[in-house]
Tab-separated table of C-alpha atoms in Angstrom:
chain	number	residue	atom	x	y	z
A	1	MET	CA	16.554	-7.366	29.390
A	2	ASN	CA	18.903	-4.658	30.645
A	3	ASN	CA	22.527	-5.654	29.936
A	4	SER	CA	23.562	-4.658	33.468
A	5	VAL	CA	21.088	-7.091	35.058
A	6	LEU	CA	22.902	-10.219	36.254
A	7	LEU	CA	20.001	-11.985	37.979
A	8	GLU	CA	16.291	-11.912	37.302
A	9	VAL	CA	13.899	-14.142	39.233
A	10	ARG	CA	10.400	-14.310	37.752
A	11	ASP	CA	7.293	-15.645	39.517
A	12	ILE	CA	9.078	-18.405	41.433
A	13	VAL	CA	6.775	-20.826	43.250
A	14	LYS	CA	7.965	-23.644	45.518
A	15	ASN	CA	5.794	-25.958	47.596
A	16	TYR	CA	6.661	-28.945	49.770
A	17	VAL	CA	4.225	-31.780	50.398
A	18	SER	CA	4.275	-33.199	53.920
A	19	GLY	CA	1.802	-36.051	54.314
A	20	THR	CA	-1.583	-34.615	53.377
A	21	GLU	CA	-0.410	-31.032	53.859
A	22	THR	CA	1.090	-28.772	51.182
A	23	LEU	CA	3.514	-26.197	52.564
A	24	LYS	CA	3.573	-23.068	50.406
A	25	ILE	CA	7.160	-21.859	50.749
A	26	LEU	CA	7.643	-19.379	47.894
A	27	GLN	CA	4.611	-17.805	46.255
A	28	GLY	CA	5.429	-15.755	43.163
A	29	ILE	CA	8.876	-14.379	43.999
A	30	ASN	CA	10.268	-11.645	41.734
A	31	LEU	CA	13.765	-10.239	42.150
A	32	THR	CA	16.199	-8.313	39.956
A	33	VAL	CA	19.838	-7.671	40.873
A	34	GLU	CA	22.286	-5.786	38.674
A	35	GLN	CA	25.893	-6.793	38.063
A	36	GLY	CA	28.153	-5.823	40.958
A	37	LYS	CA	25.318	-5.047	43.380
A	38	THR	CA	24.888	-6.562	46.841
A	39	ALA	CA	21.561	-7.750	48.214
A	40	ALA	CA	20.487	-9.060	51.610
A	41	ILE	CA	17.434	-11.260	52.104
A	42	SER	CA	16.070	-11.431	55.652
A	43	GLY	CA	13.115	-13.193	57.228
A	44	LYS	CA	12.063	-15.521	59.998
A	45	SER	CA	13.443	-19.043	60.263
A	46	GLY	CA	11.527	-21.268	57.847
A	47	SER	CA	10.425	-18.388	55.641
A	48	GLY	CA	12.093	-19.907	52.568
A	49	LYS	CA	15.237	-17.771	52.351
A	50	SER	CA	17.588	-20.726	51.874
A	51	THR	CA	15.155	-22.375	49.454
A	52	LEU	CA	15.170	-19.254	47.270
A	53	LEU	CA	18.967	-19.082	47.386
A	54	ASN	CA	19.226	-22.771	46.450
A	55	ILE	CA	16.917	-22.283	43.469
A	56	ILE	CA	19.001	-19.326	42.249
A	57	GLY	CA	22.157	-21.400	42.716
A	58	GLY	CA	20.834	-24.471	40.921
A	59	LEU	CA	20.835	-26.654	44.045
A	60	ASP	CA	17.034	-26.947	43.980
A	61	ARG	CA	14.341	-26.500	41.353
A	62	ALA	CA	11.222	-24.364	41.475
A	63	ASP	CA	7.733	-25.715	40.829
A	64	GLU	CA	6.927	-22.693	38.686
A	65	GLY	CA	8.714	-19.600	37.377
A	66	SER	CA	12.120	-18.858	35.897
A	67	VAL	CA	15.600	-17.770	36.930
A	68	PHE	CA	17.656	-15.808	34.409
A	69	ILE	CA	21.411	-15.315	34.733
A	70	GLN	CA	22.746	-12.742	32.261
A	71	GLY	CA	19.603	-13.272	30.217
A	72	GLU	CA	19.865	-17.079	30.124
A	73	ASP	CA	17.024	-19.101	31.654
A	74	ILE	CA	18.634	-21.765	33.854
A	75	THR	CA	15.318	-23.247	34.983
A	76	ASN	CA	15.218	-26.110	32.491
A	77	LEU	CA	18.907	-27.004	32.348
A	78	ASP	CA	19.598	-30.733	32.630
A	79	GLU	CA	21.764	-32.045	35.480
A	80	LYS	CA	25.024	-31.842	33.506
A	81	GLU	CA	24.309	-28.284	32.360
A	82	MET	CA	23.273	-27.302	35.886
A	83	SER	CA	26.524	-28.700	37.279
A	84	ILE	CA	28.499	-26.574	34.799
A	85	TYR	CA	26.407	-23.543	35.775
A	86	ARG	CA	27.123	-24.092	39.482
A	87	SER	CA	30.860	-24.511	38.967
A	88	ARG	CA	31.391	-21.599	36.559
A	89	LYS	CA	28.781	-18.992	37.352
A	90	VAL	CA	28.147	-19.323	41.094
A	91	GLY	CA	30.229	-19.271	44.265
A	92	PHE	CA	28.637	-20.653	47.431
A	93	ILE	CA	29.249	-19.786	51.087
A	94	PHE	CA	27.317	-21.686	53.740
A	95	GLN	CA	26.860	-21.313	57.494
A	96	PHE	CA	29.361	-24.140	58.010
A	97	HIS	CA	32.661	-23.748	56.177
A	98	TYR	CA	32.866	-27.306	54.723
A	99	LEU	CA	36.657	-27.184	54.460
A	100	LEU	CA	38.425	-30.500	53.866
A	101	LYS	CA	40.428	-31.310	56.995
A	102	ASP	CA	43.363	-32.941	55.163
A	103	PHE	CA	43.969	-29.916	52.924
A	104	THR	CA	45.630	-26.644	53.854
A	105	ALA	CA	43.839	-23.307	53.643
A	106	LEU	CA	45.476	-22.620	50.285
A	107	GLU	CA	44.620	-26.077	48.938
A	108	ASN	CA	40.994	-25.781	50.057
A	109	ILE	CA	40.694	-22.539	48.111
A	110	MET	CA	42.325	-24.076	45.035
A	111	LEU	CA	40.197	-27.232	44.960
A	112	PRO	CA	37.105	-25.976	43.041
A	113	ALA	CA	39.345	-24.565	40.305
A	114	TYR	CA	41.295	-27.842	40.082
A	115	ILE	CA	38.004	-29.694	39.637
A	116	ALA	CA	37.001	-27.213	36.919
A	117	GLY	CA	40.244	-27.962	35.048
A	118	VAL	CA	42.044	-24.644	35.513
A	119	LYS	CA	45.839	-24.789	35.096
A	120	LYS	CA	47.734	-25.285	38.371
A	121	LYS	CA	49.843	-22.143	37.934
A	122	ASP	CA	46.765	-19.975	37.354
A	123	VAL	CA	44.913	-21.574	40.271
A	124	LEU	CA	47.822	-20.996	42.640
A	125	GLU	CA	48.103	-17.344	41.660
A	126	MET	CA	44.376	-16.741	42.117
A	127	ALA	CA	44.231	-18.606	45.437
A	128	LYS	CA	47.125	-16.602	46.882
A	129	SER	CA	45.484	-13.367	45.777
A	130	LEU	CA	42.205	-14.397	47.412
A	131	LEU	CA	43.993	-15.359	50.637
A	132	ALA	CA	45.441	-11.852	50.681
A	133	ASP	CA	41.925	-10.423	50.182
A	134	VAL	CA	40.751	-12.134	53.377
A	135	LYS	CA	43.959	-11.267	55.241
A	136	LEU	CA	45.177	-14.843	55.724
A	137	GLU	CA	48.438	-14.927	53.754
A	138	ASP	CA	50.270	-16.144	56.856
A	139	ARG	CA	47.812	-19.055	57.267
A	140	ALA	CA	48.245	-20.511	53.754
A	141	GLY	CA	49.889	-23.718	55.007
A	142	HIS	CA	47.601	-24.214	58.012
A	143	PHE	CA	45.013	-27.000	58.145
A	144	PRO	CA	41.405	-26.257	59.225
A	145	SER	CA	42.081	-27.695	62.691
A	146	GLN	CA	44.773	-25.033	63.119
A	147	LEU	CA	42.454	-22.171	62.210
A	148	SER	CA	39.854	-20.346	64.299
A	149	GLY	CA	36.183	-20.438	63.326
A	150	GLY	CA	36.419	-16.971	61.847
A	151	GLU	CA	39.539	-17.875	59.868
A	152	ARG	CA	37.882	-20.998	58.458
A	153	GLN	CA	34.942	-18.947	57.263
A	154	ARG	CA	37.304	-16.421	55.671
A	155	VAL	CA	38.891	-19.311	53.749
A	156	ALA	CA	35.371	-20.302	52.640
A	157	VAL	CA	34.804	-16.735	51.404
A	158	ALA	CA	38.025	-16.902	49.367
A	159	ARG	CA	37.150	-20.366	48.010
A	160	SER	CA	33.784	-19.107	46.719
A	161	MET	CA	35.565	-16.728	44.342
A	162	VAL	CA	38.372	-18.919	42.998
A	163	ASN	CA	36.532	-19.856	39.794
A	164	ASP	CA	35.817	-16.166	39.133
A	165	PRO	CA	32.013	-16.638	39.268
A	166	ASP	CA	29.618	-13.843	38.409
A	167	LEU	CA	27.383	-14.503	41.416
A	168	ILE	CA	28.218	-15.183	45.077
A	169	LEU	CA	25.458	-16.732	47.200
A	170	ALA	CA	25.994	-16.657	50.973
A	171	ASP	CA	23.584	-18.518	53.271
A	172	GLU	CA	23.929	-17.259	56.873
A	173	PRO	CA	27.719	-16.872	56.382
A	174	THR	CA	28.250	-15.580	59.931
A	175	GLY	CA	25.651	-17.742	61.672
A	176	ASN	CA	28.215	-19.775	63.639
A	177	LEU	CA	30.472	-16.855	64.599
A	178	ASP	CA	30.756	-14.586	67.623
A	179	PRO	CA	30.019	-10.864	67.045
A	180	GLN	CA	33.674	-9.869	66.583
A	181	ASN	CA	34.431	-12.554	63.992
A	182	SER	CA	31.062	-11.976	62.355
A	183	GLU	CA	31.998	-8.344	61.758
A	184	ILE	CA	35.420	-9.285	60.345
A	185	VAL	CA	34.014	-11.918	57.981
A	186	THR	CA	31.208	-9.614	56.831
A	187	GLN	CA	33.580	-6.760	56.051
A	188	LEU	CA	35.929	-9.052	54.128
A	189	LEU	CA	33.075	-10.723	52.237
A	190	PHE	CA	31.591	-7.460	51.021
A	191	SER	CA	34.968	-5.817	50.308
A	192	SER	CA	36.193	-8.867	48.332
A	193	ALA	CA	32.989	-8.969	46.297
A	194	GLN	CA	33.228	-5.251	45.574
A	195	LYS	CA	36.927	-5.417	44.672
A	196	ARG	CA	36.313	-8.208	42.174
A	197	GLY	CA	33.041	-6.845	40.789
A	198	LYS	CA	30.926	-9.748	42.024
A	199	THR	CA	27.188	-9.723	42.513
A	200	LEU	CA	26.549	-10.855	46.086
A	201	ILE	CA	23.312	-12.134	47.627
A	202	VAL	CA	23.335	-12.831	51.355
A	203	VAL	CA	20.656	-14.594	53.370
A	204	THR	CA	20.969	-13.519	56.999
A	205	HIS	CA	19.204	-13.122	60.328
A	206	ASP	CA	21.821	-10.579	61.380
A	207	GLU	CA	20.819	-6.934	60.996
A	208	ARG	CA	24.464	-5.837	60.970
A	209	VAL	CA	25.261	-8.141	58.054
A	210	ALA	CA	22.182	-6.988	56.128
A	211	SER	CA	23.142	-3.340	56.649
A	212	TYR	CA	26.201	-3.787	54.395
A	213	ALA	CA	24.056	-4.594	51.349
A	214	SER	CA	23.042	-2.001	48.763
A	215	MET	CA	19.624	-3.703	48.380
A	216	ARG	CA	17.558	-5.240	51.172
A	217	PHE	CA	14.556	-7.565	51.016
A	218	ILE	CA	12.351	-9.305	53.573
A	219	LEU	CA	10.786	-12.693	52.818
A	220	GLU	CA	7.486	-13.142	54.643
A	221	ASN	CA	4.538	-15.466	54.017
A	222	GLY	CA	6.068	-16.664	50.779
A	223	LYS	CA	6.400	-13.149	49.368
A	224	LEU	CA	9.442	-10.939	48.915
């Protein structure tokens, strides 16, 4: 495998059984993304975009096929190994920010690194740097209830990178935002990923968000 390839998805199949019906969600998906590249995956609602992202991120398992991260097949990792993979290798951004209401913006960013056992001094330094990346230095001590929707999502962007993961997975990261905030969050997401050399994969319905990516894919009828 090429050393510059961060992610390789091979022949991924995922079906869901509903009563007597089998729903064929992903049918032989193949995808290769190099280190530091950005990719957008588009498609109709229900096309399996989030399912594919969850399989890559270790939140779901495929019925068939393999996912390689830096040449390592994560497909058959046990739950403990998968948890380590998710915390060290992957940063997640979802449509809803999932910030903890009793923690400040800075503390919300720091939390995943605390859980991973990183030293407090190092975590604080990284979190402050990430807050600066998303232009929220002056909101460090604010709680989620004191932030706008766009600001909360910018905190979520910063939080996804605090453990210095190789791969950022964003599932409709601007889906709950108005056009102006969507543009701000998108710009900051892609610029932060580029600045820190992250590989970024974004699932989106938004053509403007997809246009920022260096690689673009459409998921349709279970095929990429």
